[in-house]
Amino acid sequence: MNYDKKIDAIVDYIKSGEKSEDNFKVGFEVEHFAIDAETMETITYGEDGGVRDSLMEIEKLGYEGTYEGENIMGLSGDGFAVSIEPAAQFEVAFGAEKTMDELFDNYKKVMGEIVPIFDKKNQLLAELGYQPKSKIADLPFIPKERYKYMSKYFREFGGTMPLNMMQGSGSLQVAIDFKDEEDFKKKFFVANAVSTFLYSTFDNSYIFEGEVYAKHNLRQTIWENCDKPRTGTYSFAFDDDLSYRKYAEKILATDSIFIHKDGKDIYTGDTPFEEIFNQDMSKDMVYHALSIVFPDVRTKQYIEVRMPDNVPYPYNFAAVALIKNMFYDEEIFGFLYQLFSDMTYEKSQKLKDKAVMQGINTIYKNKKISEWMLQITGMIEEDYEYIKPLEELLKRDEKPRDIYESLYKKDPQKAIYNFSVNKFIKEN
């Protein structure tokens, strides 16, 4: 198959996501840990009263379940979809909306129906960046073939922390739109340039493998040591000739790990997508190729900003509002584009390295990250009510992890409850 045709298949798919500014929306998804409120241990998929049972109970509310064999693997309903990550992390993706109020109303409605299923079993949907107590060696994979194949691949070809990514991490990810290739190029650049700022601001990982994590930005460290060709920052994000084509070239050069064929997942290991496309260039295969990479900033028919840890309300909606305004407010976006005008891949990596030790106190161009973030939040007007709690946190030079740490030292159970959706639903 002609190489340019393979490139075109990916480029055409990305290009099909272009929207007029009037139709720009923002969507987000969050990965929760189902936790026993008493022991703080993670609830597994197959145990009695586990995540599998909870999914089946939620399905009975009238939602459509998705199955792999006899095992329920997700749910979908109006305005949301649930999927289960490798160690049964409970991921909820919320449909894109134009306004923060619409997103909030949908979130409150959906979680208001889901949380009582966990409440009655004395389980919490915890909003943290890493497992609060359980170690990944004690957490079985859910019975999904692709995760078995991913584990096999990463053990052979990955870095030192891919299983921490798969079984240990929990994130908040935000999707933004672009109007054309030039707009994509600028937004993809800024999103990668601001990567360290977002990792640092929404650092929410106090415990790592049962012990206090002494450094900052655990999520960043995990991704940097997961599988370098498909994770972290893509170096070409800072190139002057960044384009849809350049993104597509990266995808074609990436190992495929597995593909879906004849109704089942098949292990393909280090076979690159360039070879896979010789046999299949369908939209489903293009979507798979774009989805099986995990960089800080990922492109499909929209741009995914993937740096924040999962954080509790009100900081989760502050994160969504912040990213929305960073990319949709012309004044703020112009400010960021100028602030990072001389950013390179090498400079970005050095900034990441510093932030592992210094967090939001890391200096960039003579200011701390927290000070830059305060300047940005101070420019936001339309969604300020959602931003205000984050602004107050930044004024104290704190991040969500600091709040959790303070609560945890006094009462770990209270800390995990305060960082759960259960608390949000009870109070709202």
C-alpha positions as CSV (number, residue, x, y, z in Angstrom):
1,M,0.0,0.0,0.0
2,N,1.3,3.5,-0.9
3,Y,2.8,5.3,2.1
4,D,1.1,8.6,1.2
5,K,-2.3,6.9,1.2
6,K,-1.7,5.6,4.7
7,I,-0.8,9.1,5.8
8,D,-3.9,10.5,4.1
9,A,-6.1,8.0,5.9
10,I,-4.9,9.5,9.3
11,V,-4.8,13.1,8.1
12,D,-8.3,12.9,6.7
13,Y,-9.6,11.4,10.0
14,I,-8.0,14.2,12.0
15,K,-9.1,16.9,9.6
16,S,-12.7,15.6,9.8
17,G,-12.8,16.9,13.4
18,E,-12.3,20.6,12.3
19,K,-15.1,22.8,13.6
20,S,-16.1,26.4,13.3
21,E,-15.4,28.5,16.4
22,D,-19.1,28.9,17.0
23,N,-19.3,25.1,17.4
24,F,-16.3,24.7,19.8
25,K,-17.1,22.5,22.8
26,V,-15.2,21.0,25.7
27,G,-15.5,17.5,27.0
28,F,-13.7,15.7,29.8
29,E,-13.2,12.2,31.4
30,V,-12.1,11.1,34.8
31,E,-10.6,7.9,36.1
32,H,-11.8,7.0,39.7
33,F,-10.6,4.3,42.1
34,A,-13.3,2.2,43.7
35,I,-12.2,2.1,47.3
36,D,-13.5,0.3,50.5
37,A,-14.3,3.2,52.8
38,E,-13.1,1.4,55.9
39,T,-10.0,-0.4,54.8
40,M,-9.0,2.1,51.9
41,E,-8.2,-1.0,49.8
42,T,-9.0,-0.9,46.1
43,I,-12.1,-2.8,45.1
44,T,-11.3,-5.3,42.3
45,Y,-13.4,-6.2,39.3
46,G,-14.4,-9.8,40.1
47,E,-14.7,-9.9,43.9
48,D,-18.2,-10.1,45.5
49,G,-19.6,-6.6,45.4
50,G,-16.8,-5.6,43.1
51,V,-16.7,-3.3,40.1
52,R,-18.3,-5.9,37.8
53,D,-21.3,-6.2,40.1
54,S,-21.6,-2.4,40.3
55,L,-21.6,-2.1,36.6
56,M,-24.4,-4.7,36.3
57,E,-26.4,-2.8,38.9
58,I,-26.0,0.5,37.1
59,E,-27.0,-1.3,33.8
60,K,-30.3,-2.1,35.4
61,L,-31.0,1.6,35.7
62,G,-31.6,1.6,32.0
63,Y,-28.2,2.1,30.5
64,E,-26.6,0.0,27.7
65,G,-23.9,-2.3,28.8
66,T,-20.9,-3.3,26.7
67,Y,-19.5,-6.8,27.1
68,E,-16.5,-8.9,26.3
69,G,-17.9,-12.4,26.4
70,E,-19.9,-12.7,29.6
71,N,-18.1,-9.8,31.3
72,I,-19.5,-6.3,31.4
73,M,-16.8,-3.8,30.5
74,G,-18.7,-0.6,30.3
75,L,-21.9,1.4,30.0
76,S,-23.3,4.2,28.0
77,G,-26.2,6.6,28.4
78,D,-27.3,10.0,27.3
79,G,-24.3,12.3,27.7
80,F,-21.8,9.9,29.2
81,A,-20.0,6.6,28.9
82,V,-18.3,4.3,31.5
83,S,-15.3,2.2,30.7
84,I,-13.0,0.1,33.0
85,E,-9.3,0.5,33.1
86,P,-6.8,-2.4,33.6
87,A,-7.1,-2.6,37.4
88,A,-10.8,-1.7,37.4
89,Q,-10.3,2.0,37.6
90,F,-13.8,3.4,37.0
91,E,-13.6,5.9,34.1
92,V,-16.5,8.2,33.2
93,A,-16.4,10.2,30.0
94,F,-18.8,13.1,29.8
95,G,-20.2,14.4,26.5
96,A,-18.8,17.7,25.2
97,E,-20.8,20.8,25.8
98,K,-20.4,24.5,25.0
99,T,-20.6,25.8,28.6
100,M,-19.2,24.9,32.0
101,D,-22.7,25.0,33.4
102,E,-23.9,22.4,31.0
103,L,-21.0,20.2,31.8
104,F,-21.6,20.6,35.5
105,D,-25.3,19.8,35.3
106,N,-24.6,16.6,33.3
107,Y,-21.8,15.6,35.7
108,K,-24.1,16.1,38.7
109,K,-26.9,14.1,37.1
110,V,-24.8,11.2,35.9
111,M,-22.7,10.8,39.1
112,G,-25.9,11.3,41.2
113,E,-27.2,8.1,39.6
114,I,-23.9,6.1,39.8
115,V,-22.6,7.0,43.3
116,P,-25.5,5.5,45.3
117,I,-24.6,2.0,43.9
118,F,-21.2,2.3,45.5
119,D,-22.5,4.1,48.6
120,K,-24.7,1.2,49.7
121,K,-21.7,-1.1,49.7
122,N,-19.7,1.4,51.7
123,Q,-17.4,2.1,48.7
124,L,-16.0,5.4,47.5
125,L,-15.2,6.6,44.0
126,A,-11.9,8.2,45.0
127,E,-10.5,11.1,43.0
128,L,-6.7,10.8,43.3
129,G,-3.8,10.5,40.9
130,Y,-2.6,7.1,42.2
131,Q,-3.9,4.1,44.2
132,P,-4.4,5.4,47.8
133,K,-3.3,2.2,49.5
134,S,-3.2,-1.0,47.4
135,K,-0.1,-1.9,45.5
136,I,-0.3,-2.8,41.8
137,A,1.1,-6.3,42.4
138,D,-2.0,-7.1,44.4
139,L,-4.4,-5.9,41.8
140,P,-5.5,-8.3,39.1
141,F,-6.1,-7.2,35.6
142,I,-9.7,-7.2,34.5
143,P,-10.6,-10.0,32.1
144,K,-10.0,-8.0,28.9
145,E,-7.7,-9.4,26.3
146,R,-6.2,-6.1,25.2
147,Y,-4.8,-5.4,28.6
148,K,-3.1,-8.8,28.7
149,Y,-1.5,-7.9,25.4
150,M,-0.5,-4.4,26.5
151,S,1.1,-5.9,29.6
152,K,3.0,-8.4,27.5
153,Y,4.2,-5.7,25.1
154,F,5.3,-3.3,27.8
155,R,7.2,-6.0,29.7
156,E,9.2,-6.7,26.6
157,F,9.5,-3.3,25.0
158,G,8.4,-0.6,27.6
159,G,10.2,1.4,30.2
160,T,10.3,0.9,34.0
161,M,6.8,2.1,34.9
162,P,4.2,1.0,32.3
163,L,2.3,-1.2,34.8
164,N,2.2,1.7,37.2
165,M,0.4,3.6,34.4
166,M,-2.0,0.8,33.7
167,Q,-2.9,-0.4,37.2
168,G,-2.0,2.5,39.4
169,S,-2.8,5.9,37.9
170,G,-6.0,8.0,37.7
171,S,-6.4,11.1,35.5
172,L,-8.6,13.9,34.4
173,Q,-8.4,14.6,30.7
174,V,-9.9,17.5,28.7
175,A,-10.9,17.5,25.0
176,I,-10.7,20.7,23.0
177,D,-11.6,21.5,19.4
178,F,-9.6,23.1,16.5
179,K,-10.9,24.9,13.4
180,D,-8.2,24.1,10.9
181,E,-4.6,22.9,10.6
182,E,-3.1,26.2,11.6
183,D,-5.3,26.3,14.7
184,F,-4.4,22.7,15.4
185,K,-0.7,23.5,15.1
186,K,-0.8,26.4,17.6
187,K,-3.0,24.6,20.1
188,F,-0.9,21.4,19.9
189,F,2.2,23.5,20.5
190,V,0.8,25.4,23.4
191,A,-0.7,22.3,25.0
192,N,2.7,20.6,25.0
193,A,4.6,23.7,26.1
194,V,2.3,24.2,29.1
195,S,2.6,20.5,30.0
196,T,4.7,21.0,33.1
197,F,2.4,23.8,34.4
198,L,-0.6,21.4,34.3
199,Y,1.2,18.4,35.8
200,S,2.4,20.6,38.7
201,T,-0.8,22.5,39.3
202,F,-3.0,19.4,39.5
203,D,-0.5,17.1,41.2
204,N,-2.7,14.9,43.4
205,S,-0.5,11.8,44.2
206,Y,0.5,11.6,47.8
207,I,0.8,7.8,48.1
208,F,2.8,5.6,45.7
209,E,2.8,1.9,46.2
210,G,1.7,2.2,49.8
211,E,4.3,4.8,50.8
212,V,4.4,8.6,50.8
213,Y,5.8,9.8,47.5
214,A,8.6,12.2,48.3
215,K,8.8,14.0,45.0
216,H,6.3,15.9,42.8
217,N,4.4,15.2,39.6
218,L,4.2,11.4,39.9
219,R,2.0,11.1,36.9
220,Q,4.6,12.9,34.8
221,T,7.3,10.6,36.0
222,I,5.2,7.5,35.2
223,W,4.5,8.6,31.7
224,E,8.1,9.6,31.0
225,N,9.1,6.1,32.0
226,C,6.3,4.1,30.4
227,D,7.0,3.7,26.7
228,K,8.9,6.6,25.3
229,P,8.0,6.3,21.7
230,R,4.3,6.6,22.6
231,T,4.2,8.6,25.8
232,G,5.4,11.9,27.3
233,T,5.9,14.9,25.0
234,Y,6.2,14.4,21.3
235,S,9.4,16.2,20.3
236,F,7.9,17.4,17.0
237,A,5.3,19.5,18.9
238,F,7.8,22.3,18.9
239,D,8.8,22.1,15.2
240,D,8.0,24.9,12.9
241,D,6.7,22.5,10.3
242,L,4.3,20.7,12.7
243,S,1.3,19.5,10.7
244,Y,-1.4,16.9,10.5
245,R,1.0,14.9,8.3
246,K,3.8,15.0,10.9
247,Y,1.4,13.6,13.5
248,A,0.3,10.9,11.1
249,E,3.9,10.0,10.4
250,K,4.5,9.4,14.1
251,I,1.4,7.2,14.3
252,L,2.5,5.0,11.4
253,A,6.0,4.6,13.0
254,T,4.5,3.4,16.3
255,D,4.2,-0.2,17.4
256,S,0.7,-1.5,17.2
257,I,0.7,-3.8,20.2
258,F,-2.7,-5.4,19.2
259,I,-5.4,-5.0,16.6
260,H,-9.1,-6.0,16.5
261,K,-9.8,-8.5,13.8
262,D,-12.5,-11.0,13.1
263,G,-14.3,-10.0,16.3
264,K,-11.4,-10.4,18.7
265,D,-8.2,-8.7,19.7
266,I,-5.0,-10.1,18.3
267,Y,-1.5,-9.5,19.6
268,T,0.8,-7.8,17.0
269,G,3.6,-6.6,19.3
270,D,6.2,-4.4,17.7
271,T,4.6,-4.5,14.2
272,P,4.3,-0.8,13.3
273,F,1.0,0.6,12.1
274,E,2.7,1.3,8.7
275,E,2.7,-2.5,8.2
276,I,-0.8,-2.9,9.7
277,F,-2.2,-0.4,7.3
278,N,-1.1,-2.7,4.4
279,Q,-4.1,-4.9,5.3
280,D,-6.5,-2.5,7.0
281,M,-6.9,1.3,6.7
282,S,-10.5,1.4,7.9
283,K,-11.7,4.3,10.1
284,D,-11.9,1.8,13.0
285,M,-8.2,1.0,12.5
286,V,-7.2,4.6,12.2
287,Y,-9.1,5.3,15.4
288,H,-7.3,2.4,17.1
289,A,-3.9,3.7,15.9
290,L,-4.7,7.2,17.3
291,S,-5.9,5.8,20.6
292,I,-3.1,3.3,21.4
293,V,-0.6,6.2,21.9
294,F,-0.6,8.0,25.2
295,P,1.3,11.3,24.9
296,D,0.7,14.3,27.1
297,V,-1.3,15.7,24.3
298,R,-3.1,13.4,22.0
299,T,-5.0,14.1,18.7
300,K,-8.0,12.3,17.3
301,Q,-10.9,14.5,15.9
302,Y,-10.1,16.8,18.8
303,I,-7.1,17.5,21.0
304,E,-6.8,15.7,24.4
305,V,-5.0,17.5,27.2
306,R,-3.9,14.6,29.4
307,M,-1.6,15.9,32.2
308,P,-3.8,16.5,35.3
309,D,-4.3,13.9,38.0
310,N,-7.9,13.2,38.9
311,V,-8.8,15.8,41.5
312,P,-12.0,16.3,43.6
313,Y,-14.6,19.0,43.2
314,P,-14.2,21.9,42.9
315,Y,-10.7,21.5,41.5
316,N,-11.9,19.1,38.8
317,F,-14.2,21.7,37.3
318,A,-11.5,24.4,37.8
319,A,-9.2,22.2,35.7
320,V,-11.7,21.9,32.9
321,A,-12.6,25.6,33.0
322,L,-8.9,26.5,33.0
323,I,-8.1,24.4,30.0
324,K,-11.2,25.6,28.2
325,N,-10.2,29.2,28.6
326,M,-6.5,28.6,27.9
327,F,-7.5,27.5,24.4
328,Y,-10.7,29.3,23.6
329,D,-10.1,32.8,25.1
330,E,-8.1,34.6,22.4
331,E,-6.4,36.9,24.9
332,I,-5.3,34.1,27.1
333,F,-4.2,31.9,24.2
334,G,-2.2,34.7,22.7
335,F,-0.5,35.3,26.0
336,L,0.4,31.6,26.3
337,Y,1.6,31.4,22.7
338,Q,3.9,34.4,23.4
339,L,5.1,33.1,26.8
340,F,6.2,29.9,25.3
341,S,7.4,31.3,21.9
342,D,10.9,30.1,22.5
343,M,10.1,26.8,24.0
344,T,11.8,23.7,22.6
345,Y,11.6,20.0,23.3
346,E,14.9,20.2,25.2
347,K,13.8,23.1,27.3
348,S,10.5,21.4,28.0
349,Q,12.2,18.3,29.3
350,K,14.5,20.3,31.5
351,L,11.5,22.1,33.0
352,K,9.9,18.7,33.7
353,D,13.0,17.5,35.4
354,K,13.1,20.5,37.7
355,A,9.4,20.2,38.5
356,V,9.8,16.7,39.8
357,M,11.8,18.2,42.6
358,Q,10.2,21.6,43.0
359,G,6.6,21.2,41.8
360,I,4.6,24.5,41.5
361,N,7.6,26.4,42.9
362,T,9.6,25.6,39.8
363,I,11.0,28.8,38.2
364,Y,10.2,29.5,34.5
365,K,11.4,32.8,33.2
366,N,11.9,34.4,36.6
367,K,8.5,33.4,38.0
368,K,7.2,30.3,39.9
369,I,4.8,28.1,38.0
370,S,2.2,29.0,40.7
371,E,2.7,32.7,39.9
372,W,2.3,32.2,36.2
373,M,-0.9,30.2,36.8
374,L,-2.2,32.9,39.0
375,Q,-1.6,35.4,36.2
376,I,-3.5,33.1,33.8
377,T,-6.4,32.5,36.2
378,G,-6.6,36.3,36.8
379,M,-7.4,36.7,33.0
380,I,-10.4,34.4,33.1
381,E,-13.8,36.1,33.3
382,E,-16.5,34.0,31.8
383,D,-16.0,30.9,34.0
384,Y,-14.4,32.6,37.0
385,E,-16.8,31.0,39.5
386,Y,-15.3,27.6,38.6
387,I,-11.7,29.0,38.6
388,K,-11.9,30.8,42.0
389,P,-11.2,27.8,44.2
390,L,-8.1,27.0,42.2
391,E,-7.0,30.6,42.4
392,E,-7.3,30.5,46.2
393,L,-5.2,27.3,46.3
394,L,-2.5,28.8,44.1
395,K,-2.3,31.9,46.3
396,R,-1.3,29.6,49.1
397,D,1.3,28.0,46.9
398,E,-0.6,24.7,47.2
399,K,-1.9,22.0,45.0
400,P,-4.6,19.3,45.6
401,R,-2.0,16.9,47.0
402,D,-1.2,19.3,49.8
403,I,-4.8,19.3,50.9
404,Y,-4.9,15.5,50.8
405,E,-1.7,15.2,52.7
406,S,-2.9,17.5,55.5
407,L,-6.1,15.5,55.9
408,Y,-4.3,12.2,55.6
409,K,-1.9,12.9,58.4
410,K,-4.8,13.5,60.7
411,D,-7.3,10.8,59.5
412,P,-6.6,8.8,56.3
413,Q,-10.3,7.7,56.0
414,K,-11.5,11.3,56.3
415,A,-8.9,12.2,53.6
416,I,-10.2,9.6,51.1
417,Y,-13.8,10.5,51.8
418,N,-13.1,14.2,51.2
419,F,-11.4,13.3,47.9
420,S,-14.4,11.2,46.6
421,V,-17.4,11.8,44.4
422,N,-19.5,10.5,47.2
423,K,-18.9,13.6,49.2
424,F,-19.7,15.8,46.2
425,I,-23.0,14.1,45.6
426,K,-24.0,14.2,49.3
427,E,-23.4,17.9,49.5
428,N,-24.8,18.9,46.1
